[in-house]
mmCIF file of N, CA, C and O in Angstrom:
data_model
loop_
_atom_site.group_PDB
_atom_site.id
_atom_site.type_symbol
_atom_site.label_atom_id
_atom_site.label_comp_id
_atom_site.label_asym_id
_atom_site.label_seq_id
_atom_site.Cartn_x
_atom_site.Cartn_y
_atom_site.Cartn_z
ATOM 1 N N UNK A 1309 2.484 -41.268 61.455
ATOM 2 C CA UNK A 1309 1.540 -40.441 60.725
ATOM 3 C C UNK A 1309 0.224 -41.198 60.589
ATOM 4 O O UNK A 1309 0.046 -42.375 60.277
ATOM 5 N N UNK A 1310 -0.689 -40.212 60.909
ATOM 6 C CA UNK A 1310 -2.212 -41.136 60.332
ATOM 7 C C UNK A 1310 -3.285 -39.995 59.883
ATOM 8 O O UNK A 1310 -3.013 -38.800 59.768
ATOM 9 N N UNK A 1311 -4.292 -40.468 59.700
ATOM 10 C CA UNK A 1311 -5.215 -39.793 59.268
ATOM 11 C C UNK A 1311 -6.486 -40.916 59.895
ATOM 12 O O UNK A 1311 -6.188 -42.102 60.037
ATOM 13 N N UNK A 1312 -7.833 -40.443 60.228
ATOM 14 C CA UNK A 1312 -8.831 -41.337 60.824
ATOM 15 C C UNK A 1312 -10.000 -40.511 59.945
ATOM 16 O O UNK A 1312 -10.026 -39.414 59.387
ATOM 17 N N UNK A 1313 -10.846 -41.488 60.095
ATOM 18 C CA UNK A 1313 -12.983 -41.106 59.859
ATOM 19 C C UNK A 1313 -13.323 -41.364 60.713
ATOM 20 O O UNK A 1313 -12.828 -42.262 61.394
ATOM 21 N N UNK A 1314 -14.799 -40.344 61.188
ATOM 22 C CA UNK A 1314 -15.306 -40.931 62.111
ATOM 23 C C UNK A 1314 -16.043 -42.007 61.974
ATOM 24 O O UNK A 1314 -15.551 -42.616 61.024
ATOM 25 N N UNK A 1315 -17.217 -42.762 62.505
ATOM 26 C CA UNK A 1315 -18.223 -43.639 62.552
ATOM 27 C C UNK A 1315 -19.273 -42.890 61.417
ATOM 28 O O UNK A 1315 -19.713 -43.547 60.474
ATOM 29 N N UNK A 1316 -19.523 -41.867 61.554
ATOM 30 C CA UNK A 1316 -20.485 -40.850 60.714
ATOM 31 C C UNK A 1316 -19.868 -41.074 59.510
ATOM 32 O O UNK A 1316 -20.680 -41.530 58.706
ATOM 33 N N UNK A 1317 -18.768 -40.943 59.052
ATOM 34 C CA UNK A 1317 -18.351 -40.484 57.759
ATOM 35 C C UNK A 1317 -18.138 -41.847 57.166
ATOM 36 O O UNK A 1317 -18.308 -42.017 55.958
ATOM 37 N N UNK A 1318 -17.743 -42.903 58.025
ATOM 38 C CA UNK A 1318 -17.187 -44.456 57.094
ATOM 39 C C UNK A 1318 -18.649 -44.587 56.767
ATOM 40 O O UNK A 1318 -18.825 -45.103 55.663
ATOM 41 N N UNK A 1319 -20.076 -44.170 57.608
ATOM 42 C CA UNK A 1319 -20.924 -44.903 57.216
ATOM 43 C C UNK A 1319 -21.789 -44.158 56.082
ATOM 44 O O UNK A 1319 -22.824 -44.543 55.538
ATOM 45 N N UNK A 1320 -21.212 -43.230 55.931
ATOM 46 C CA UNK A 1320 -21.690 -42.269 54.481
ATOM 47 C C UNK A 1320 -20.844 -42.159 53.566
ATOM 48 O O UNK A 1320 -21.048 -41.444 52.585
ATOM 49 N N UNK A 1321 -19.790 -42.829 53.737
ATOM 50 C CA UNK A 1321 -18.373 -43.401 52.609
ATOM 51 C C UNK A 1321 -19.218 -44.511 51.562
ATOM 52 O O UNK A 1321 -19.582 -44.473 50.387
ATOM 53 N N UNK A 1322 -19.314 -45.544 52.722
ATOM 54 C CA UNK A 1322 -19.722 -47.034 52.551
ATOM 55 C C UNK A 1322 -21.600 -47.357 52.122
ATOM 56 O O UNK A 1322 -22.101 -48.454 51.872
ATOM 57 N N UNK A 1323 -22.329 -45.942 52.163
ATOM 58 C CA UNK A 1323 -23.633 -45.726 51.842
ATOM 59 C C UNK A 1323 -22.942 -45.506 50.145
ATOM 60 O O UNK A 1323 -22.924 -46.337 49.238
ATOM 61 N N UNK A 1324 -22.603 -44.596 50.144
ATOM 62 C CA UNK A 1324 -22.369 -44.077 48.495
ATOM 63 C C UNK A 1324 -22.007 -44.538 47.663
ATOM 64 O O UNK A 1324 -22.323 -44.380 46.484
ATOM 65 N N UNK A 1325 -20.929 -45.508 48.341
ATOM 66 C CA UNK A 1325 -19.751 -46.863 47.628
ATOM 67 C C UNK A 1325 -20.546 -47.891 47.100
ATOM 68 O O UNK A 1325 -20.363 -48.445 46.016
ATOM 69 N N UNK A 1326 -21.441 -48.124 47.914
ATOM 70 C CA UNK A 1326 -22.839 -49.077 48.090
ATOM 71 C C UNK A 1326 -23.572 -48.802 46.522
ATOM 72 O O UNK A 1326 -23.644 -49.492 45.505
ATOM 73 N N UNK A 1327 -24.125 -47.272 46.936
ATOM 74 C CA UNK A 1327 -25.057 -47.140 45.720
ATOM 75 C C UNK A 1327 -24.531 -46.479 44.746
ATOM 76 O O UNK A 1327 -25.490 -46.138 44.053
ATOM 77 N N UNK A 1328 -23.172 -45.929 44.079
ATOM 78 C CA UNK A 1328 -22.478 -45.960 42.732
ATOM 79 C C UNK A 1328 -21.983 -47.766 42.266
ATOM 80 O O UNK A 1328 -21.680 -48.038 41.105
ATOM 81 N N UNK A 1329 -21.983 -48.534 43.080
ATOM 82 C CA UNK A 1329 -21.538 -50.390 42.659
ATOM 83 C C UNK A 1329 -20.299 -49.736 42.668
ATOM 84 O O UNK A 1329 -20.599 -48.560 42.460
ATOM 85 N N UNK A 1330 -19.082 -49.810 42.787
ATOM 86 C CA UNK A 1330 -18.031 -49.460 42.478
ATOM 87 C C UNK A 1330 -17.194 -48.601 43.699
ATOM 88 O O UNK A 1330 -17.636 -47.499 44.024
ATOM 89 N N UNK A 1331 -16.086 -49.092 44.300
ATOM 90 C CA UNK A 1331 -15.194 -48.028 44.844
ATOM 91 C C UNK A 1331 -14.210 -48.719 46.118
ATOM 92 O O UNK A 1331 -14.802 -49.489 46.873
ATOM 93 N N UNK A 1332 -12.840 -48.485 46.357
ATOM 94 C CA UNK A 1332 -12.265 -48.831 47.723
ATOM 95 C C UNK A 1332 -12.191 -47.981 48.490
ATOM 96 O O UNK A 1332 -11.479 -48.365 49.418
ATOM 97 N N UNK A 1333 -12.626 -46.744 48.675
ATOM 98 C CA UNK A 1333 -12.603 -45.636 49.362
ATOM 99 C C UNK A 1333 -12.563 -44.478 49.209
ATOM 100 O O UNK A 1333 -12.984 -44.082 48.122
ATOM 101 N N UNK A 1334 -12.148 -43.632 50.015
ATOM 102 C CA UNK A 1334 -11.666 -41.999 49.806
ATOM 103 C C UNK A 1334 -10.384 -41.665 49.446
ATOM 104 O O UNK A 1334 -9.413 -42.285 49.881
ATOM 105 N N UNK A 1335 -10.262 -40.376 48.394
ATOM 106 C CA UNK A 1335 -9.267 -39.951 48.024
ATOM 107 C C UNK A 1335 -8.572 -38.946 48.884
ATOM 108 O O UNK A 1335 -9.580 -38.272 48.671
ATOM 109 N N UNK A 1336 -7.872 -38.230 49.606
ATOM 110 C CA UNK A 1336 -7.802 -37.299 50.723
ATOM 111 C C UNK A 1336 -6.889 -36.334 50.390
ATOM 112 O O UNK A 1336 -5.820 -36.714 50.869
ATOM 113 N N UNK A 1337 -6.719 -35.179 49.765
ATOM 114 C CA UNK A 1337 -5.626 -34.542 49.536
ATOM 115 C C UNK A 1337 -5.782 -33.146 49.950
ATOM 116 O O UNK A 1337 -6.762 -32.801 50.610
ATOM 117 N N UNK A 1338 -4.584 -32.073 49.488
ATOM 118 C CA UNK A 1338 -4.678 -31.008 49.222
ATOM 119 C C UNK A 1338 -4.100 -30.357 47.919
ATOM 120 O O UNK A 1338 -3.190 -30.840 47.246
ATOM 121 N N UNK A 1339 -4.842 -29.055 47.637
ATOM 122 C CA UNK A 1339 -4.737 -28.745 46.432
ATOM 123 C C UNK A 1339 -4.561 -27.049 46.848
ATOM 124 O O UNK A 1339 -5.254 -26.443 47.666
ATOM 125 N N UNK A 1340 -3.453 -26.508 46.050
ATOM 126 C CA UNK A 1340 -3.009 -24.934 46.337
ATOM 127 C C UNK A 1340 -4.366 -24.191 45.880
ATOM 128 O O UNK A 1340 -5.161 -24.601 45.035
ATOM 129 N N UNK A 1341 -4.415 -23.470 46.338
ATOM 130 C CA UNK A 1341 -5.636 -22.394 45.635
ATOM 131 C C UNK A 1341 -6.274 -21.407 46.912
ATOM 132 O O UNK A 1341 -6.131 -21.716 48.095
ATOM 133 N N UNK A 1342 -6.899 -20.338 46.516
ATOM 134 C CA UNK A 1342 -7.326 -19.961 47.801
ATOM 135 C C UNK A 1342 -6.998 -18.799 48.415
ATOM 136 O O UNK A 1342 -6.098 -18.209 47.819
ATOM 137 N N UNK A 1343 -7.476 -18.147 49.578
ATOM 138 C CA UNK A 1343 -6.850 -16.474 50.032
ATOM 139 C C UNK A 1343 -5.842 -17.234 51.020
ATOM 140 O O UNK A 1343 -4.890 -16.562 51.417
ATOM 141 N N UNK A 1344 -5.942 -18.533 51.452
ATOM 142 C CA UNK A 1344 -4.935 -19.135 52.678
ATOM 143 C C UNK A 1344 -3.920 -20.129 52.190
ATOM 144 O O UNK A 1344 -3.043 -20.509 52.966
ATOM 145 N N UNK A 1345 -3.976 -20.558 51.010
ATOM 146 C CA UNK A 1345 -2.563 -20.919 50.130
ATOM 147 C C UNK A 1345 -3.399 -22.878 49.809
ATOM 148 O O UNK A 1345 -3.321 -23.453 48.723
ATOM 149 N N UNK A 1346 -4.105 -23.480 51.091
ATOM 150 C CA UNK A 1346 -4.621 -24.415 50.394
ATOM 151 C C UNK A 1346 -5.817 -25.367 50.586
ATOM 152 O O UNK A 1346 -6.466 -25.128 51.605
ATOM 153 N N UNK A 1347 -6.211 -26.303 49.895
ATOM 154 C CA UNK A 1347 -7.930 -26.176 50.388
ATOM 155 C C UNK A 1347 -7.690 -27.542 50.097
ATOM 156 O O UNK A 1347 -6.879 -28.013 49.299
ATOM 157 N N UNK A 1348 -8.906 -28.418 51.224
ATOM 158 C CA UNK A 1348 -9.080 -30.229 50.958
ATOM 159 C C UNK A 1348 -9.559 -30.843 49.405
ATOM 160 O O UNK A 1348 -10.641 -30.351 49.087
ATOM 161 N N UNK A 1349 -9.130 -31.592 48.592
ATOM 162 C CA UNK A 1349 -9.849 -32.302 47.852
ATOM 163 C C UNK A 1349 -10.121 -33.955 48.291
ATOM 164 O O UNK A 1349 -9.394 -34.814 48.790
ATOM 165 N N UNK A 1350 -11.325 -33.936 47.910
ATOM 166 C CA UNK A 1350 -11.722 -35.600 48.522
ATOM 167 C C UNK A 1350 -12.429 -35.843 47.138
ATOM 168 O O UNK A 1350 -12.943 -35.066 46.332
ATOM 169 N N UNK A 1351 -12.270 -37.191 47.158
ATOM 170 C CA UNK A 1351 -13.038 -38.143 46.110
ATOM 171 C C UNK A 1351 -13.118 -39.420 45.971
ATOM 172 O O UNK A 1351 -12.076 -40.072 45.902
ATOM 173 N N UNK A 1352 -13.892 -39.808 45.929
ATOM 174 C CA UNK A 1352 -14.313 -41.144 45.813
ATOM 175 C C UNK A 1352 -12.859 -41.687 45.195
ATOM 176 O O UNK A 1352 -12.181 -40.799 44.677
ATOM 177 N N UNK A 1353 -12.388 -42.816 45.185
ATOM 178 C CA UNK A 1353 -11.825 -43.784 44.537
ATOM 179 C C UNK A 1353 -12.053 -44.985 44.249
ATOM 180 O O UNK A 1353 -12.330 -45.840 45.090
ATOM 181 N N UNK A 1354 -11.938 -45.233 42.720
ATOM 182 C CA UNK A 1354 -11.777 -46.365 42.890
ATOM 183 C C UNK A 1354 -10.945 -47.753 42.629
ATOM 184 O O UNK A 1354 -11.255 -48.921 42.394
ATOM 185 N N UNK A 1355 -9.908 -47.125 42.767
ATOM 186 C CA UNK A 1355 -9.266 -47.650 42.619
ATOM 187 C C UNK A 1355 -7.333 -47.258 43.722
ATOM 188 O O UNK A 1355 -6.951 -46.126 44.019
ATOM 189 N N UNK A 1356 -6.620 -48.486 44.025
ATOM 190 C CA UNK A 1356 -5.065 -47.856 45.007
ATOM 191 C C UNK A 1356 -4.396 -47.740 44.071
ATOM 192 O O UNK A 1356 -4.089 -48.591 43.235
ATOM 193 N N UNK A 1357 -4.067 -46.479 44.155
ATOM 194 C CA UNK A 1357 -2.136 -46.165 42.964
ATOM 195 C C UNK A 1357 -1.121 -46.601 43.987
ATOM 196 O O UNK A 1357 -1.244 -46.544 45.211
ATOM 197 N N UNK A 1358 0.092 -47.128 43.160
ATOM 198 C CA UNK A 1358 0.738 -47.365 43.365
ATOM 199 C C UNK A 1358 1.661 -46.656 45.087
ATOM 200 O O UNK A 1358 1.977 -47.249 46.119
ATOM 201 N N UNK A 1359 1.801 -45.305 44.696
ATOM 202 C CA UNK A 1359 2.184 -44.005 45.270
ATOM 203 C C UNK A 1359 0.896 -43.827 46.609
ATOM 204 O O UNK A 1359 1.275 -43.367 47.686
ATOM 205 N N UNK A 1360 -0.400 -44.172 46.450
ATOM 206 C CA UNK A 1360 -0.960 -44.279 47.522
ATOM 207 C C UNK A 1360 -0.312 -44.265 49.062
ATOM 208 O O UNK A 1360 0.760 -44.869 49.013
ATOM 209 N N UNK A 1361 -0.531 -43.886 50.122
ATOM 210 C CA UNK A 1361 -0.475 -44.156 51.260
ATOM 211 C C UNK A 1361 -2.019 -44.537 52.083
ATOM 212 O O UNK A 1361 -2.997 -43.790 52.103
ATOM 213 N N UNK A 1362 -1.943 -45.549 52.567
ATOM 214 C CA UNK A 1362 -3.355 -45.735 52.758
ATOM 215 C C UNK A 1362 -3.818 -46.153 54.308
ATOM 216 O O UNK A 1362 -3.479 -47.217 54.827
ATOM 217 N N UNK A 1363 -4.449 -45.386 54.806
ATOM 218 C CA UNK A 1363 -5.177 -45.840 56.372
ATOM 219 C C UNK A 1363 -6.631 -46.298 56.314
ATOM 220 O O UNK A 1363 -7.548 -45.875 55.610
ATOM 221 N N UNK A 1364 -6.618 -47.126 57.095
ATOM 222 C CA UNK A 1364 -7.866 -47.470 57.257
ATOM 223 C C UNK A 1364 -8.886 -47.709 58.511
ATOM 224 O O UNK A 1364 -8.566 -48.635 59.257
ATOM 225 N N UNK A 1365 -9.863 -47.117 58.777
ATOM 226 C CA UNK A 1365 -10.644 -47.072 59.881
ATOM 227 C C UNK A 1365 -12.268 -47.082 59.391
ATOM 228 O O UNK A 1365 -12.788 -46.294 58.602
ATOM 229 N N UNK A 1366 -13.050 -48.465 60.256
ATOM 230 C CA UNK A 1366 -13.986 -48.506 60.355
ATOM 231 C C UNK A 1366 -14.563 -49.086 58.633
ATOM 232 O O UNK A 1366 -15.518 -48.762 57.928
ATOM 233 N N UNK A 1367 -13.740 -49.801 58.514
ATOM 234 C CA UNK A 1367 -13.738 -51.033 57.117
ATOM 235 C C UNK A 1367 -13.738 -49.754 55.960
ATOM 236 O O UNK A 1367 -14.163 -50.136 54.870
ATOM 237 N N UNK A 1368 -13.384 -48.478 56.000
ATOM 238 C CA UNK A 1368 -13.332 -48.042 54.957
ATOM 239 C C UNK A 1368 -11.324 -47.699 54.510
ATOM 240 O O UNK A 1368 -10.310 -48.272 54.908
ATOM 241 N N UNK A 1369 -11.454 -46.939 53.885
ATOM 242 C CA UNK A 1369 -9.813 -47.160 53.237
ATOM 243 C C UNK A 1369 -10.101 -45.329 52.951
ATOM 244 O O UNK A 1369 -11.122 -44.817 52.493
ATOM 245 N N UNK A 1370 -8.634 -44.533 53.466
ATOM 246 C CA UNK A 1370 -8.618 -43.193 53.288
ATOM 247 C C UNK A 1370 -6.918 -43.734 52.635
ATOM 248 O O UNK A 1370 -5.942 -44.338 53.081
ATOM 249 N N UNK A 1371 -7.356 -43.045 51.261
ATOM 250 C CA UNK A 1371 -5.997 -43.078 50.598
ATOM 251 C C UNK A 1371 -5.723 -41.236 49.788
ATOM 252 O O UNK A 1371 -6.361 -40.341 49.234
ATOM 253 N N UNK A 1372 -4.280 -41.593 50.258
ATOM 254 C CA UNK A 1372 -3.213 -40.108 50.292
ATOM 255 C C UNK A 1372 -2.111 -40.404 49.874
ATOM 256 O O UNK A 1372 -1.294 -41.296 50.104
ATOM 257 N N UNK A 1373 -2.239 -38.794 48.658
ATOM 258 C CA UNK A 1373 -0.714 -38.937 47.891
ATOM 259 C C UNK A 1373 0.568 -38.367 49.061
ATOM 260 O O UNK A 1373 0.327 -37.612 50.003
ATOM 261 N N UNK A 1374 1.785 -38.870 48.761
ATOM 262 C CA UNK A 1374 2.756 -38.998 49.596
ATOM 263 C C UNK A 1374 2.690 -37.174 49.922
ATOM 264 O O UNK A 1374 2.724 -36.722 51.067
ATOM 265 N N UNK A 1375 2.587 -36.265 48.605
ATOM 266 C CA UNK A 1375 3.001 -34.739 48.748
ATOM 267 C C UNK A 1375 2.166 -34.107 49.622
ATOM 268 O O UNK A 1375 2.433 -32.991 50.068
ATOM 269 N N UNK A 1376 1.182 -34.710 49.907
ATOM 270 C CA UNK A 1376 0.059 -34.218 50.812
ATOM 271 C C UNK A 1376 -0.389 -34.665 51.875
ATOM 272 O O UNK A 1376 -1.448 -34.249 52.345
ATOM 273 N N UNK A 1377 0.320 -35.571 52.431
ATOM 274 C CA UNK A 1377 0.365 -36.293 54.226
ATOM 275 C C UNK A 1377 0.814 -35.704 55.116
ATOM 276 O O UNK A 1377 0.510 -35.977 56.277
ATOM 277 N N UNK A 1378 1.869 -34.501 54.712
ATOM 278 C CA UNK A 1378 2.545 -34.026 55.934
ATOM 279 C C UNK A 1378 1.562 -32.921 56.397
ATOM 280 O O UNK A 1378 1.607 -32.433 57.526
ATOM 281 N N UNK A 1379 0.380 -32.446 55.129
ATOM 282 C CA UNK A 1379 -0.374 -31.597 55.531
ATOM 283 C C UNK A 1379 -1.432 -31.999 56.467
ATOM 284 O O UNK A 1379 -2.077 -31.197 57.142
ATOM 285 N N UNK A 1380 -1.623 -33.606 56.484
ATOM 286 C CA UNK A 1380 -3.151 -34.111 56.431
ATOM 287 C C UNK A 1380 -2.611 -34.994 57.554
ATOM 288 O O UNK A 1380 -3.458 -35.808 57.922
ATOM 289 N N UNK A 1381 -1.461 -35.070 58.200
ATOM 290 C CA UNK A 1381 -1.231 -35.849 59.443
ATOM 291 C C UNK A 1381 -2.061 -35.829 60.852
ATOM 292 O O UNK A 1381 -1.448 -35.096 61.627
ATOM 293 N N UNK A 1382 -2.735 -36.139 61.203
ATOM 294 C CA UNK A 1382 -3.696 -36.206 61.964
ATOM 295 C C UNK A 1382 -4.996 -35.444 61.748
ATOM 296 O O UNK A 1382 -5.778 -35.112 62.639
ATOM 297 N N UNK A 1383 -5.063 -35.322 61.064
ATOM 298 C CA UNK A 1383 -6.631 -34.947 60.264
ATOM 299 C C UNK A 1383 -7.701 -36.419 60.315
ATOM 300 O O UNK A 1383 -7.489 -37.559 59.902
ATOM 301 N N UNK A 1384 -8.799 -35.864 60.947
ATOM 302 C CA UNK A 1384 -10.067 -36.744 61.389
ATOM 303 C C UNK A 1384 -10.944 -35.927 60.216
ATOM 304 O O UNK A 1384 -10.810 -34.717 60.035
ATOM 305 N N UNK A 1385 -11.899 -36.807 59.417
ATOM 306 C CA UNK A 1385 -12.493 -36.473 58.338
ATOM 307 C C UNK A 1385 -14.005 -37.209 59.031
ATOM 308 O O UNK A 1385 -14.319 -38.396 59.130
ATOM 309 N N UNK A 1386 -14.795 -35.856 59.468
ATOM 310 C CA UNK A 1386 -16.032 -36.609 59.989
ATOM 311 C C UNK A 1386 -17.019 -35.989 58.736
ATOM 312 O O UNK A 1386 -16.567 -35.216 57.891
ATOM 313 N N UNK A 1387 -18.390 -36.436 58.753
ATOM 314 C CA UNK A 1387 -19.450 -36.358 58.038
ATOM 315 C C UNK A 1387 -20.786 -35.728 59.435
ATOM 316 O O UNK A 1387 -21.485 -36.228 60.316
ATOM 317 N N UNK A 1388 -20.509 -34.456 58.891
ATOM 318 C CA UNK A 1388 -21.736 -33.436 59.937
ATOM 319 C C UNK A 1388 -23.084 -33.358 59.126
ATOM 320 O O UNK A 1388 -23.194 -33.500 57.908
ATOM 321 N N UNK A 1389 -24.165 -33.085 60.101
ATOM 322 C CA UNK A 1389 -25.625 -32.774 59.387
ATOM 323 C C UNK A 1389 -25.717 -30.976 60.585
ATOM 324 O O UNK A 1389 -25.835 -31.004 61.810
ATOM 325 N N UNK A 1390 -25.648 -30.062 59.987
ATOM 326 C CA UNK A 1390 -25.915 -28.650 60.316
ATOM 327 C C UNK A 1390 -26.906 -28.152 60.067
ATOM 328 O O UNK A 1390 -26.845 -27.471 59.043
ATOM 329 N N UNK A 1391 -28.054 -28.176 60.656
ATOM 330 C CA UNK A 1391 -29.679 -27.924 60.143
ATOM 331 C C UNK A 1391 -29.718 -28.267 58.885
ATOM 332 O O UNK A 1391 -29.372 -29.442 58.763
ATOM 333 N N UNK A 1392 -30.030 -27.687 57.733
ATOM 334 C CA UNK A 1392 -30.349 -28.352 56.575
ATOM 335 C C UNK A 1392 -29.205 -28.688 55.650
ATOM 336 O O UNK A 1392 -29.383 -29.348 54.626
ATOM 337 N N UNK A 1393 -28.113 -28.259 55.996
ATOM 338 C CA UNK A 1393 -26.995 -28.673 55.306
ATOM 339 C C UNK A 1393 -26.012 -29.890 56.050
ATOM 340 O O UNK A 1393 -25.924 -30.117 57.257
ATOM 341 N N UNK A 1394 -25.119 -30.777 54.617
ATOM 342 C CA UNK A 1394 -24.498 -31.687 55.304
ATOM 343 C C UNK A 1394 -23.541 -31.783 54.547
ATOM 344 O O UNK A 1394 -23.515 -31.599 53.330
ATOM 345 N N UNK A 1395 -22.507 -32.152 55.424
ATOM 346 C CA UNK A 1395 -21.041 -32.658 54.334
ATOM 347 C C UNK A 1395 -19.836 -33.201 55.275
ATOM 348 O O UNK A 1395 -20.112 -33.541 56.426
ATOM 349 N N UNK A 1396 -18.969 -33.256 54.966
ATOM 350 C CA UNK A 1396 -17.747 -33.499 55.484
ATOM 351 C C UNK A 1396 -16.981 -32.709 55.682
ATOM 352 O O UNK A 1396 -16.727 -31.790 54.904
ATOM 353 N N UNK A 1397 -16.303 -32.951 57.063
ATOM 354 C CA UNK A 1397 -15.901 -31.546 58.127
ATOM 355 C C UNK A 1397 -14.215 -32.073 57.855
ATOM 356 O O UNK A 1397 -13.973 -32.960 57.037
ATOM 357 N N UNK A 1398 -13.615 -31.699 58.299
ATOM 358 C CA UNK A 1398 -11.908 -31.753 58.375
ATOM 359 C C UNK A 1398 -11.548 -31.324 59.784
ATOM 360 O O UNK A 1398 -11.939 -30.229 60.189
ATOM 361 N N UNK A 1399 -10.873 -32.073 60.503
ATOM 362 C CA UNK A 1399 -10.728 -31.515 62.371
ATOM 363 C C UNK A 1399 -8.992 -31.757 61.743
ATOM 364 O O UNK A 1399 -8.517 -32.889 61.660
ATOM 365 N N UNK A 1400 -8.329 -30.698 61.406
ATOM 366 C CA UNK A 1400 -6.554 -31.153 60.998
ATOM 367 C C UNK A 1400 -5.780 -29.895 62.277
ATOM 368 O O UNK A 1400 -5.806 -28.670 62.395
ATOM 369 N N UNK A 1401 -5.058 -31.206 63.154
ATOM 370 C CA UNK A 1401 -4.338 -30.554 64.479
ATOM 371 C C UNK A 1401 -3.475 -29.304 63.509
ATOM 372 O O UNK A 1401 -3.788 -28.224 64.010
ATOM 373 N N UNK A 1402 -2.841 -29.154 62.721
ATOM 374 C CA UNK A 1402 -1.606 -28.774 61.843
ATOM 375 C C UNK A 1402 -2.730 -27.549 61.173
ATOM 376 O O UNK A 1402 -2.013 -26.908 60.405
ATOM 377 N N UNK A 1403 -3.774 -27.107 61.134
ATOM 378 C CA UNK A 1403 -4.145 -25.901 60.741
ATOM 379 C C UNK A 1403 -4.088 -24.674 61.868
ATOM 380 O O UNK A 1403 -4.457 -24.532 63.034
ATOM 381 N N UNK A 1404 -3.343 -23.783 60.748
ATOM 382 C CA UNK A 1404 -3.113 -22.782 61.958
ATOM 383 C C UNK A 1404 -3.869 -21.151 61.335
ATOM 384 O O UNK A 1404 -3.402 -20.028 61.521
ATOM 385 N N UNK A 1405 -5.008 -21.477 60.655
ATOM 386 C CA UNK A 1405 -5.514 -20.348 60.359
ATOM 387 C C UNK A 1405 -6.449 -20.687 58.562
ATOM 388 O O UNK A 1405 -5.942 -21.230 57.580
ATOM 389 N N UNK A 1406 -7.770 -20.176 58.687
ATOM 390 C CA UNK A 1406 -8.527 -20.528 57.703
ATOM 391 C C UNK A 1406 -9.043 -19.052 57.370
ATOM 392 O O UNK A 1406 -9.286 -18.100 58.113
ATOM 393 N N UNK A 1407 -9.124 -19.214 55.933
ATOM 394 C CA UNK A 1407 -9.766 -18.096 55.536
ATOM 395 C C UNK A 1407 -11.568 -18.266 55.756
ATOM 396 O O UNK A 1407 -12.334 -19.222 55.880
ATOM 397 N N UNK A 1408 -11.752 -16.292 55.710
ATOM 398 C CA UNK A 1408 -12.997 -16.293 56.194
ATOM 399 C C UNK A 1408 -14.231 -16.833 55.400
ATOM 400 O O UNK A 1408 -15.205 -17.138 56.087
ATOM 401 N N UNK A 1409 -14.317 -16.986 54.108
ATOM 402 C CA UNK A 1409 -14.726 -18.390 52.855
ATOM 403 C C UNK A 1409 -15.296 -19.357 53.730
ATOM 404 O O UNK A 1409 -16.424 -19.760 54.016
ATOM 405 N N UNK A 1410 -13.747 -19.659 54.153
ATOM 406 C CA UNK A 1410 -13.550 -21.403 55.035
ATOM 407 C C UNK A 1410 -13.305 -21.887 53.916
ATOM 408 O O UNK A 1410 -13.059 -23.067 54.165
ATOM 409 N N UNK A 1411 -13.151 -21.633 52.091
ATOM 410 C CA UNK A 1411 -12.308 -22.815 51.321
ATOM 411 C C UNK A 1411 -11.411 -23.163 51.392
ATOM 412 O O UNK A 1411 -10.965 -24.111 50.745
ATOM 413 N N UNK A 1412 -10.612 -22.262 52.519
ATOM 414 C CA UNK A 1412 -8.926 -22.362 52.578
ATOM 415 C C UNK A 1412 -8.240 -22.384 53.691
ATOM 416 O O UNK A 1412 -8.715 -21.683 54.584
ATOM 417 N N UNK A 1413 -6.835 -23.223 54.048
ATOM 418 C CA UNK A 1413 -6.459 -22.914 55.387
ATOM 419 C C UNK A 1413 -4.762 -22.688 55.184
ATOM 420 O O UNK A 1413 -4.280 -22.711 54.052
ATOM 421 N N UNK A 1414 -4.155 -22.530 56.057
ATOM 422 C CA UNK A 1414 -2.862 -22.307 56.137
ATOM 423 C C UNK A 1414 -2.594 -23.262 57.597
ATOM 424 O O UNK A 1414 -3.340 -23.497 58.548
ATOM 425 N N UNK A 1415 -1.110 -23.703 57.278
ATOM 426 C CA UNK A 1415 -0.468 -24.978 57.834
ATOM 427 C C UNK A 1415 0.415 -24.160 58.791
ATOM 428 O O UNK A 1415 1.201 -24.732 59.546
#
């Protein structure tokens, strides 16, 4: 099982980490909600729980609770710029259908 960032996203991880002083990485989960049953939560961390599962690529640290890896197993978490908007994209092999929103996907 893994999970990766791209080059784009460790270096807008490690920009932010930078300027809050504080953090070991990303939080990576999923959370039920939604017209497609469930949607990404990410967040800063700062700190590893115990229960953590943790990968790491490109000196940053993507940490995941155990209940939510089987969703997030090969999920690449890049950082896009789309004309004037920007954020972090989710590429997860294991989605098999997103609502039309896009807050939500089904596994």
């Amino acid at each position: 099982m893994s999970v990766t960032l791209t080059e784009a996203a460790a270096r807008h991880v490690k920009r932010y980490i930078a300027k809050r002083g504080k953090g070991v990485g990303v939080r990576l989960g999923v959370k039920t909600t939604g017209c497609s049953g469930l949607a990404y939560k990410l967040e800063y961390a700062d700190d590893v729980a115990p229960e953590d599962v943790v990968f790491e690529g490109h000196e940053v640290k993507i940490l995941i609770d155990p209940k939510s890896l089987p969703y997030l197993d090969g999920t690449e978490l890049d950082f896009v710029r789309e004309g004037l908007n920007e954020g972090f994209k989710f590429r997860n092999p294991r989605e098999k259908d997103r609502c039309g929103c896009g807050e939500s996907f089904r596994v």
